[in-house]
Amino acid sequence: MTNTADRSPAAAFVQRPGSTKTLLKGDDGGVVRRTVLPGGLRIVTEAMPGVRSATFGIWVGVGSRDETPALAGATHYLEHLLFKGTAKRDALEISAALDAVGGEMNAFTAKEYTCYYARVLDTDLPLAIDVVSDMVTASLIRAEDVESERGVVLEEIAMNEDDPGDLVHELFAAALLGDMPLGRPVLGTVDSVNALTRPQIAGYYRRRYRPPNMVVTAAGNVDHGKVVRLVKNAFADVPVDADATPTPPRGGVRTVRGGGNIRVLERPTEQAHLILGMPGVSRADDRRFALAVLNAALGGGMSSRLFQEIREKRGLAYSVYSYTSGHADLGMFGVYAGCLPGKVHEVLRIVRGELDKVVADGITEEELRRAIGQLHGSLVLGLEDSGSRMSRIGKSELVHGEHLSVDDQLAIIAAVTGEQVREVARDVLGSRPTLALVGPFPDPDAFAAAVS
């Protein structure tokens, strides 16, 4: 698929309301189009010839980082509540409508956005659009639902607390970012969720769930014009400001606390879970592609350095990998390992050693070639169904503010050089690391050498 339109981040915000623009067009007949409605609502579709499914989604530009401390967990709590009922349907009718046609419906809350989606047969797309749009735009947020769902959210927090593999990631974010919103858990805490009231959540809903801050997406066997007509009808009763324009992708100033922090959560676990990491790059940083290549070579697969050194050669851990995540203003890079408590110091020593080697020498030409191939394959294979395509165009529009074709991305990744990888390794991995650790460890100072 080749790009036939302006990829400027501002392109969506200068498009005339009521107009439709072709963003991407491929030789296989696939087309990505965008319509901007009066009031700022964006509708983006991707036609996928040859499939019989369709996935519909509504993306809202609000996540846990938008919460004040008093509202911690409100975004995720609200996600739950939108399934509880509208004036047209109660909770059972919402779920039964999609179950009756074999569809799937769900939602998720992230740090910078929330998404509600349904995957159905192409013939049932009108139903999916009606049901999902109704629950997102016309939820009642009743007091009794707030109280009944509070227990469900608290159970989800408890489940997360019982999984040290998940908990260590939250611990790392808190250690690296401190008390800034990105460093707090998406779910909130037991205390913050217990303190949330119906007026707080309903007010948050009214302020944040507005058309300029939403992107409607559909991918699969879809017709753009038909989707636009169905969405217009589904949003007919939503109040709009006719002069409003789409909200631009969020920006921000990079603020990350200094390295050397150690956060240990003492738990009587049979396995220790650790993350050693440092600030990465934002999702708008041009270096993100070189960092992705570095990440693939260092800990992205079974042939990666960390997997080979820690698992294959020494048998010190079952699971070991590196990862990178990017937000509007900053990013994170981390190395995770799960190992026996008595092996933690040795694992940390090897991880630090491999990071230092990459900073000093970069990666080999063979590692570069293999990492690029791995990224190419995962990118293409990850876009084989309508759900992944819906997610891709939703994030491109709401989060990135531009639409890169698959071929564009493949070409950018293929153009990454060994020198670019060395430079980003020095910039990112050369900083002092932060350590998060969950396991039977009473003394955080015992791990000072790992972050020195």
Short mmCIF file of C-alpha atoms in Angstrom, two decimals:
data_model
loop_
_atom_site.label_atom_id
_atom_site.label_comp_id
_atom_site.label_asym_id
_atom_site.label_seq_id
_atom_site.Cartn_x
_atom_site.Cartn_y
_atom_site.Cartn_z
CA MET A 1 0.00 0.00 0.00
CA THR A 2 1.43 3.35 -0.99
CA ASN A 3 0.78 6.73 0.56
CA THR A 4 -1.21 9.11 -1.64
CA ALA A 5 -1.85 11.88 0.86
CA ASP A 6 -0.20 14.50 3.04
CA ARG A 7 1.45 12.79 6.03
CA SER A 8 1.89 16.06 7.92
CA PRO A 9 0.81 15.66 11.55
CA ALA A 10 -1.50 18.65 11.01
CA ALA A 11 -3.24 17.12 7.98
CA ALA A 12 -6.36 15.99 9.88
CA PHE A 13 -6.81 19.37 11.51
CA VAL A 14 -6.83 21.44 8.34
CA GLN A 15 -9.23 19.13 6.53
CA ARG A 16 -12.51 20.88 5.79
CA PRO A 17 -15.39 19.65 7.98
CA GLY A 18 -17.76 17.48 5.98
CA SER A 19 -15.06 16.44 3.53
CA THR A 20 -13.51 13.07 2.80
CA LYS A 21 -9.86 12.44 2.02
CA THR A 22 -8.08 9.36 0.70
CA LEU A 23 -5.04 8.77 2.88
CA LEU A 24 -3.61 5.53 1.50
CA LYS A 25 -4.37 3.42 -1.54
CA GLY A 26 -2.88 0.05 -2.35
CA ASP A 27 -2.47 -2.10 -5.43
CA ASP A 28 -4.60 -4.80 -3.78
CA GLY A 29 -7.63 -2.51 -3.67
CA GLY A 30 -7.21 -1.58 -0.03
CA VAL A 31 -8.02 2.05 0.72
CA VAL A 32 -7.77 4.18 3.88
CA ARG A 33 -10.14 7.16 3.92
CA ARG A 34 -10.94 9.83 6.47
CA THR A 35 -14.05 12.01 6.84
CA VAL A 36 -14.15 14.90 9.30
CA LEU A 37 -17.67 15.75 10.45
CA PRO A 38 -18.80 19.19 11.61
CA GLY A 39 -17.99 19.27 15.31
CA GLY A 40 -14.62 17.53 14.94
CA LEU A 41 -15.51 13.82 14.89
CA ARG A 42 -13.17 11.83 12.62
CA ILE A 43 -14.20 8.66 10.79
CA VAL A 44 -11.35 6.59 9.36
CA THR A 45 -11.88 3.33 7.48
CA GLU A 46 -9.67 0.76 5.79
CA ALA A 47 -11.18 -1.46 3.12
CA MET A 48 -9.71 -4.98 3.05
CA PRO A 49 -10.83 -6.81 -0.11
CA GLY A 50 -11.32 -10.53 0.30
CA VAL A 51 -12.28 -10.66 3.99
CA ARG A 52 -15.77 -11.30 5.39
CA SER A 53 -15.29 -9.62 8.76
CA ALA A 54 -15.39 -6.04 9.95
CA THR A 55 -14.08 -4.47 13.14
CA PHE A 56 -15.53 -1.21 14.41
CA GLY A 57 -13.89 0.90 17.09
CA ILE A 58 -14.27 4.20 18.89
CA TRP A 59 -11.05 5.70 20.21
CA VAL A 60 -11.14 8.40 22.88
CA GLY A 61 -8.09 10.54 23.59
CA VAL A 62 -8.17 10.07 27.33
CA GLY A 63 -6.06 7.76 29.46
CA SER A 64 -4.81 7.36 32.98
CA ARG A 65 -2.19 10.08 32.51
CA ASP A 66 -5.05 12.61 32.26
CA GLU A 67 -6.20 11.92 35.80
CA THR A 68 -5.51 14.05 38.84
CA PRO A 69 -4.51 12.13 41.99
CA ALA A 70 -8.11 12.45 43.20
CA LEU A 71 -9.35 10.81 39.98
CA ALA A 72 -6.76 8.02 39.82
CA GLY A 73 -8.38 5.03 38.16
CA ALA A 74 -11.39 6.99 36.84
CA THR A 75 -10.63 6.35 33.16
CA HIS A 76 -10.57 2.58 33.61
CA TYR A 77 -13.55 2.64 35.98
CA LEU A 78 -15.50 4.59 33.34
CA GLU A 79 -14.61 2.01 30.69
CA HIS A 80 -16.37 -0.61 32.81
CA LEU A 81 -19.41 1.57 33.41
CA LEU A 82 -20.12 2.23 29.74
CA PHE A 83 -21.13 -1.43 29.39
CA LYS A 84 -23.78 -1.09 32.11
CA GLY A 85 -26.56 0.49 30.11
CA THR A 86 -28.06 3.35 28.11
CA ALA A 87 -31.61 4.62 27.61
CA LYS A 88 -31.95 2.16 24.68
CA ARG A 89 -30.29 -0.95 26.15
CA ASP A 90 -29.48 -2.38 29.55
CA ALA A 91 -26.25 -4.28 30.23
CA LEU A 92 -27.71 -7.63 29.15
CA GLU A 93 -29.09 -6.21 25.91
CA ILE A 94 -25.71 -4.65 25.06
CA SER A 95 -23.87 -7.96 25.38
CA ALA A 96 -26.69 -10.08 23.94
CA ALA A 97 -26.88 -7.99 20.77
CA LEU A 98 -23.34 -8.96 19.73
CA ASP A 99 -23.52 -12.51 21.12
CA ALA A 100 -26.58 -13.19 18.97
CA VAL A 101 -24.56 -12.68 15.77
CA GLY A 102 -21.37 -14.36 16.97
CA GLY A 103 -19.58 -11.05 17.41
CA GLU A 104 -16.92 -10.04 19.91
CA MET A 105 -17.02 -6.80 21.90
CA ASN A 106 -14.51 -5.42 24.37
CA ALA A 107 -12.60 -2.34 25.48
CA PHE A 108 -9.27 -1.37 26.99
CA THR A 109 -7.79 1.60 28.80
CA ALA A 110 -4.19 2.70 28.25
CA LYS A 111 -2.17 5.56 29.65
CA GLU A 112 -3.04 7.92 26.79
CA TYR A 113 -6.24 6.60 25.20
CA THR A 114 -9.28 4.34 25.60
CA CYS A 115 -10.80 2.10 22.92
CA TYR A 116 -14.17 0.36 22.57
CA TYR A 117 -14.54 -2.12 19.73
CA ALA A 118 -16.58 -4.93 18.19
CA ARG A 119 -15.64 -7.52 15.57
CA VAL A 120 -18.47 -9.00 13.51
CA LEU A 121 -19.38 -10.46 10.13
CA ASP A 122 -19.41 -7.72 7.52
CA THR A 123 -23.20 -7.98 7.21
CA ASP A 124 -23.56 -7.18 10.93
CA LEU A 125 -21.47 -4.01 10.87
CA PRO A 126 -24.56 -1.73 11.18
CA LEU A 127 -25.45 -3.49 14.44
CA ALA A 128 -21.90 -3.11 15.80
CA ILE A 129 -21.86 0.59 14.95
CA ASP A 130 -25.23 1.16 16.63
CA VAL A 131 -24.42 -0.76 19.83
CA VAL A 132 -20.88 0.55 20.40
CA SER A 133 -21.80 4.14 19.53
CA ASP A 134 -24.82 4.01 21.85
CA MET A 135 -22.83 2.79 24.85
CA VAL A 136 -19.97 5.24 24.29
CA THR A 137 -22.11 8.34 23.75
CA ALA A 138 -25.20 7.71 25.88
CA SER A 139 -24.20 5.80 28.99
CA LEU A 140 -26.43 6.50 32.01
CA ILE A 141 -23.67 6.16 34.64
CA ARG A 142 -26.24 5.25 37.29
CA ALA A 143 -25.31 5.40 40.96
CA GLU A 144 -26.21 1.74 41.50
CA ASP A 145 -23.96 0.70 38.61
CA VAL A 146 -21.07 2.72 40.02
CA GLU A 147 -21.40 0.86 43.30
CA SER A 148 -21.83 -2.62 41.81
CA GLU A 149 -18.91 -2.19 39.40
CA ARG A 150 -16.63 -0.84 42.13
CA GLY A 151 -16.23 -4.39 43.43
CA VAL A 152 -15.34 -5.67 39.97
CA VAL A 153 -12.64 -3.03 39.55
CA LEU A 154 -11.25 -3.81 43.01
CA GLU A 155 -11.13 -7.50 42.07
CA GLU A 156 -9.16 -6.59 38.94
CA ILE A 157 -6.69 -4.62 41.07
CA ALA A 158 -6.36 -7.59 43.44
CA MET A 159 -5.77 -9.95 40.50
CA ASN A 160 -3.02 -7.66 39.24
CA GLU A 161 -1.48 -7.48 42.71
CA ASP A 162 -1.34 -11.28 42.77
CA ASP A 163 0.65 -11.46 39.52
CA PRO A 164 4.25 -10.42 40.22
CA GLY A 165 5.06 -10.55 36.50
CA ASP A 166 2.57 -7.73 35.91
CA LEU A 167 3.28 -5.95 39.14
CA VAL A 168 6.97 -5.49 38.40
CA HIS A 169 6.13 -3.42 35.31
CA GLU A 170 4.05 -1.01 37.38
CA LEU A 171 6.82 -0.92 39.95
CA PHE A 172 9.36 -0.03 37.27
CA ALA A 173 7.20 2.78 35.86
CA ALA A 174 6.82 4.23 39.34
CA ALA A 175 10.55 3.96 40.03
CA LEU A 176 11.50 5.58 36.71
CA LEU A 177 8.81 8.28 36.49
CA GLY A 178 7.98 8.96 40.11
CA ASP A 179 4.54 10.34 40.99
CA MET A 180 3.89 11.87 37.59
CA PRO A 181 0.69 10.55 35.95
CA LEU A 182 2.52 8.19 33.57
CA GLY A 183 4.14 6.55 36.58
CA ARG A 184 0.83 5.63 38.22
CA PRO A 185 -1.09 2.40 37.54
CA VAL A 186 -3.88 2.51 34.95
CA LEU A 187 -6.24 0.73 37.34
CA GLY A 188 -5.72 3.22 40.15
CA THR A 189 -5.32 1.99 43.72
CA VAL A 190 -7.70 0.44 46.22
CA ASP A 191 -7.91 3.74 48.08
CA SER A 192 -8.45 5.90 44.98
CA VAL A 193 -11.11 3.59 43.51
CA ASN A 194 -12.96 3.39 46.83
CA ALA A 195 -12.98 7.19 47.01
CA LEU A 196 -14.41 7.81 43.52
CA THR A 197 -18.01 9.02 43.43
CA ARG A 198 -20.69 8.93 40.79
CA PRO A 199 -20.59 12.75 40.24
CA GLN A 200 -16.80 12.62 39.75
CA ILE A 201 -17.00 9.85 37.17
CA ALA A 202 -19.99 11.32 35.36
CA GLY A 203 -18.30 14.72 35.17
CA TYR A 204 -15.14 13.12 33.83
CA TYR A 205 -17.26 11.38 31.19
CA ARG A 206 -18.95 14.62 30.08
CA ARG A 207 -15.68 16.55 29.88
CA ARG A 208 -13.58 13.95 28.09
CA TYR A 209 -15.93 12.02 25.80
CA ARG A 210 -16.47 14.76 23.23
CA PRO A 211 -16.49 14.39 19.41
CA PRO A 212 -13.28 16.43 18.79
CA ASN A 213 -11.48 14.02 21.12
CA MET A 214 -12.79 10.87 19.40
CA VAL A 215 -11.81 8.86 16.35
CA VAL A 216 -14.25 6.34 14.87
CA THR A 217 -12.61 3.51 12.91
CA ALA A 218 -13.73 0.54 10.83
CA ALA A 219 -11.65 -2.01 8.96
CA GLY A 220 -12.44 -5.08 6.89
CA ASN A 221 -15.08 -5.54 4.21
CA VAL A 222 -16.38 -2.00 4.68
CA ASP A 223 -17.64 0.80 2.47
CA HIS A 224 -16.52 4.21 3.68
CA GLY A 225 -19.62 6.09 2.61
CA LYS A 226 -21.91 3.59 4.31
CA VAL A 227 -19.89 3.72 7.53
CA VAL A 228 -20.08 7.52 7.54
CA ARG A 229 -23.86 7.44 7.12
CA LEU A 230 -24.28 4.89 9.91
CA VAL A 231 -22.01 6.83 12.28
CA LYS A 232 -23.80 10.10 11.55
CA ASN A 233 -27.08 8.43 12.47
CA ALA A 234 -25.62 6.83 15.61
CA PHE A 235 -24.17 10.18 16.77
CA ALA A 236 -27.23 12.22 15.76
CA ASP A 237 -28.23 13.06 19.36
CA VAL A 238 -24.70 13.93 20.53
CA PRO A 239 -24.35 17.70 21.14
CA VAL A 240 -21.61 19.27 19.02
CA ASP A 241 -19.91 22.61 18.65
CA ALA A 242 -20.14 23.25 14.93
CA ASP A 243 -16.91 25.25 15.01
CA ALA A 244 -14.90 22.60 16.87
CA THR A 245 -11.98 20.91 15.13
CA PRO A 246 -10.30 17.58 15.94
CA THR A 247 -8.07 17.62 18.99
CA PRO A 248 -4.41 17.40 17.88
CA PRO A 249 -2.22 14.54 19.15
CA ARG A 250 -1.03 15.29 22.63
CA GLY A 251 2.41 16.77 23.16
CA GLY A 252 4.38 17.42 26.31
CA VAL A 253 7.74 18.12 27.86
CA ARG A 254 10.00 15.20 28.68
CA THR A 255 10.44 15.01 32.44
CA VAL A 256 12.07 11.88 33.84
CA ARG A 257 13.73 11.58 37.21
CA GLY A 258 17.39 10.69 37.33
CA GLY A 259 18.59 7.08 37.22
CA GLY A 260 19.95 4.96 40.01
CA ASN A 261 16.59 4.35 41.67
CA ILE A 262 15.83 0.98 43.20
CA ARG A 263 12.30 -0.12 44.02
CA VAL A 264 11.90 -3.51 45.71
CA LEU A 265 8.58 -5.07 46.66
CA GLU A 266 9.22 -7.84 49.14
CA ARG A 267 7.05 -10.87 48.39
CA PRO A 268 7.54 -14.55 49.37
CA THR A 269 7.58 -15.65 45.73
CA GLU A 270 9.29 -18.76 44.36
CA GLN A 271 10.55 -16.72 41.42
CA ALA A 272 12.04 -13.23 41.39
CA HIS A 273 10.84 -10.74 38.77
CA LEU A 274 13.07 -7.87 37.77
CA ILE A 275 13.22 -5.01 35.31
CA LEU A 276 16.37 -3.01 34.73
CA GLY A 277 15.82 -0.04 32.47
CA MET A 278 16.08 3.63 31.68
CA PRO A 279 14.28 6.43 29.79
CA GLY A 280 13.71 5.63 26.12
CA VAL A 281 12.43 7.88 23.32
CA SER A 282 9.01 9.34 22.63
CA ARG A 283 6.75 7.98 19.92
CA ALA A 284 7.48 11.06 17.77
CA ASP A 285 11.27 10.73 18.05
CA ASP A 286 12.96 9.82 14.75
CA ARG A 287 15.28 7.52 16.68
CA ARG A 288 12.40 5.18 17.57
CA PHE A 289 13.06 2.98 14.54
CA ALA A 290 16.73 2.54 15.39
CA LEU A 291 15.76 1.79 18.99
CA ALA A 292 13.29 -0.84 17.75
CA VAL A 293 16.09 -2.53 15.80
CA LEU A 294 18.37 -2.37 18.83
CA ASN A 295 15.64 -3.83 21.03
CA ALA A 296 15.07 -6.73 18.62
CA ALA A 297 18.77 -7.56 18.55
CA LEU A 298 19.27 -7.21 22.28
CA GLY A 299 16.23 -9.00 23.68
CA GLY A 300 13.51 -9.36 21.06
CA GLY A 301 13.64 -13.05 20.23
CA MET A 302 15.22 -16.44 20.80
CA SER A 303 18.35 -15.47 18.87
CA SER A 304 18.78 -12.19 20.77
CA ARG A 305 21.82 -11.57 22.93
CA LEU A 306 20.02 -11.63 26.26
CA PHE A 307 18.07 -14.80 25.49
CA GLN A 308 21.20 -16.57 24.33
CA GLU A 309 23.42 -15.43 27.20
CA ILE A 310 20.97 -15.79 30.08
CA ARG A 311 18.71 -18.69 29.07
CA GLU A 312 20.45 -20.77 26.42
CA LYS A 313 24.06 -20.66 27.62
CA ARG A 314 23.53 -20.47 31.39
CA GLY A 315 19.95 -21.59 32.07
CA LEU A 316 19.43 -18.77 34.54
CA ALA A 317 15.90 -17.74 33.54
CA TYR A 318 12.94 -19.15 31.68
CA SER A 319 11.73 -15.74 30.49
CA VAL A 320 14.04 -12.88 29.54
CA TYR A 321 13.41 -10.09 27.06
CA SER A 322 13.83 -6.40 26.42
CA TYR A 323 11.09 -3.97 25.42
CA THR A 324 10.53 -0.36 24.51
CA SER A 325 7.45 1.82 24.89
CA GLY A 326 6.84 5.35 23.65
CA HIS A 327 4.47 8.06 24.85
CA ALA A 328 3.83 11.57 23.63
CA ASP A 329 6.72 13.13 25.51
CA LEU A 330 8.94 10.30 26.73
CA GLY A 331 9.61 6.62 26.48
CA MET A 332 10.92 3.67 28.46
CA PHE A 333 13.38 0.91 27.71
CA GLY A 334 13.57 -2.11 29.97
CA VAL A 335 14.97 -5.62 30.35
CA TYR A 336 12.74 -8.12 32.14
CA ALA A 337 13.81 -11.44 33.63
CA GLY A 338 12.14 -14.00 35.86
CA CYS A 339 14.57 -16.23 37.75
CA LEU A 340 15.21 -17.98 41.03
CA PRO A 341 15.88 -15.45 43.83
CA GLY A 342 19.38 -16.79 44.30
CA LYS A 343 20.23 -16.06 40.65
CA VAL A 344 19.18 -12.38 40.61
CA HIS A 345 22.63 -10.91 41.15
CA GLU A 346 24.16 -13.02 38.39
CA VAL A 347 21.35 -12.16 35.97
CA LEU A 348 21.73 -8.45 36.73
CA ARG A 349 25.49 -8.67 36.20
CA ILE A 350 25.03 -10.25 32.77
CA VAL A 351 22.33 -7.77 31.75
CA ARG A 352 24.52 -4.81 32.71
CA GLY A 353 27.42 -6.37 30.86
CA GLU A 354 25.43 -6.82 27.64
CA LEU A 355 24.07 -3.28 27.83
CA ASP A 356 27.58 -1.92 28.29
CA LYS A 357 28.85 -3.95 25.31
CA VAL A 358 26.17 -2.52 23.03
CA VAL A 359 26.90 1.02 24.21
CA ALA A 360 30.60 0.51 23.46
CA ASP A 361 30.44 -1.49 20.23
CA GLY A 362 26.89 -1.44 18.86
CA ILE A 363 25.59 -4.59 17.19
CA THR A 364 27.08 -6.72 14.42
CA GLU A 365 25.98 -6.60 10.78
CA GLU A 366 24.45 -10.05 11.19
CA GLU A 367 22.46 -8.88 14.22
CA LEU A 368 21.35 -5.80 12.31
CA ARG A 369 20.14 -7.87 9.38
CA ARG A 370 18.35 -10.35 11.61
CA ALA A 371 16.68 -7.63 13.70
CA ILE A 372 15.39 -5.81 10.62
CA GLY A 373 14.00 -9.06 9.26
CA GLN A 374 12.32 -9.83 12.56
CA LEU A 375 10.64 -6.40 12.67
CA HIS A 376 9.52 -6.72 9.05
CA GLY A 377 7.91 -10.08 9.69
CA SER A 378 6.18 -9.09 12.93
CA LEU A 379 4.82 -5.90 11.37
CA VAL A 380 3.28 -7.62 8.33
CA LEU A 381 2.06 -10.76 10.11
CA GLY A 382 0.50 -8.62 12.81
CA LEU A 383 -1.83 -6.97 10.31
CA GLU A 384 -3.54 -10.04 8.89
CA ASP A 385 -7.02 -9.43 10.37
CA SER A 386 -9.53 -6.62 10.51
CA GLY A 387 -9.05 -6.09 14.25
CA SER A 388 -5.36 -5.31 13.95
CA ARG A 389 -6.02 -3.03 10.98
CA MET A 390 -8.68 -1.16 12.94
CA SER A 391 -6.23 -0.70 15.79
CA ARG A 392 -3.51 0.51 13.43
CA ILE A 393 -5.58 3.24 11.79
CA GLY A 394 -7.05 4.31 15.14
CA LYS A 395 -3.66 4.82 16.73
CA SER A 396 -2.29 6.45 13.58
CA GLU A 397 -5.07 9.04 13.61
CA LEU A 398 -5.50 9.70 17.32
CA VAL A 399 -2.03 9.12 18.72
CA HIS A 400 0.46 9.75 15.91
CA GLY A 401 -1.42 12.24 13.76
CA GLU A 402 -0.18 10.62 10.53
CA HIS A 403 -0.78 7.50 8.47
CA LEU A 404 2.28 5.59 7.29
CA SER A 405 1.66 2.77 4.86
CA VAL A 406 3.06 -0.66 5.66
CA ASP A 407 5.52 -0.26 2.79
CA ASP A 408 6.64 3.09 4.18
CA GLN A 409 7.32 1.57 7.58
CA LEU A 410 9.15 -1.40 6.09
CA ALA A 411 11.36 0.95 4.10
CA ILE A 412 12.15 3.11 7.14
CA ILE A 413 13.11 0.06 9.19
CA ALA A 414 15.20 -1.37 6.34
CA ALA A 415 17.12 1.92 6.12
CA VAL A 416 18.31 1.79 9.76
CA THR A 417 22.11 1.61 9.86
CA GLY A 418 24.52 0.15 12.35
CA GLU A 419 25.75 3.64 13.19
CA GLN A 420 22.22 4.81 14.01
CA VAL A 421 21.83 1.84 16.32
CA ARG A 422 25.13 2.67 18.03
CA GLU A 423 24.06 6.29 18.50
CA VAL A 424 20.71 5.44 20.06
CA ALA A 425 22.40 2.80 22.24
CA ARG A 426 24.74 5.48 23.60
CA ASP A 427 21.87 7.92 24.12
CA VAL A 428 19.51 5.47 25.81
CA LEU A 429 21.50 2.60 27.30
CA GLY A 430 24.35 4.86 28.34
CA SER A 431 22.26 6.49 31.06
CA ARG A 432 22.23 5.26 34.63
CA PRO A 433 19.60 2.51 34.99
CA THR A 434 16.69 2.09 37.37
CA LEU A 435 15.79 -1.25 38.96
CA ALA A 436 12.43 -2.72 39.97
CA LEU A 437 12.33 -6.07 41.72
CA VAL A 438 9.59 -8.28 43.17
CA GLY A 439 10.65 -11.19 45.36
CA PRO A 440 11.86 -12.29 48.80
CA PHE A 441 14.33 -9.43 49.25
CA PRO A 442 14.23 -7.34 52.45
CA ASP A 443 17.15 -5.04 51.62
CA PRO A 444 17.08 -2.84 48.48
CA ASP A 445 20.64 -1.68 49.16
CA ALA A 446 21.86 -5.18 48.32
CA PHE A 447 21.27 -4.31 44.63
CA ALA A 448 23.06 -0.97 44.55
CA ALA A 449 25.79 -2.33 42.27
CA ALA A 450 23.25 -2.98 39.51
CA VAL A 451 22.43 0.71 39.14
CA SER A 452 25.79 2.25 39.87
#
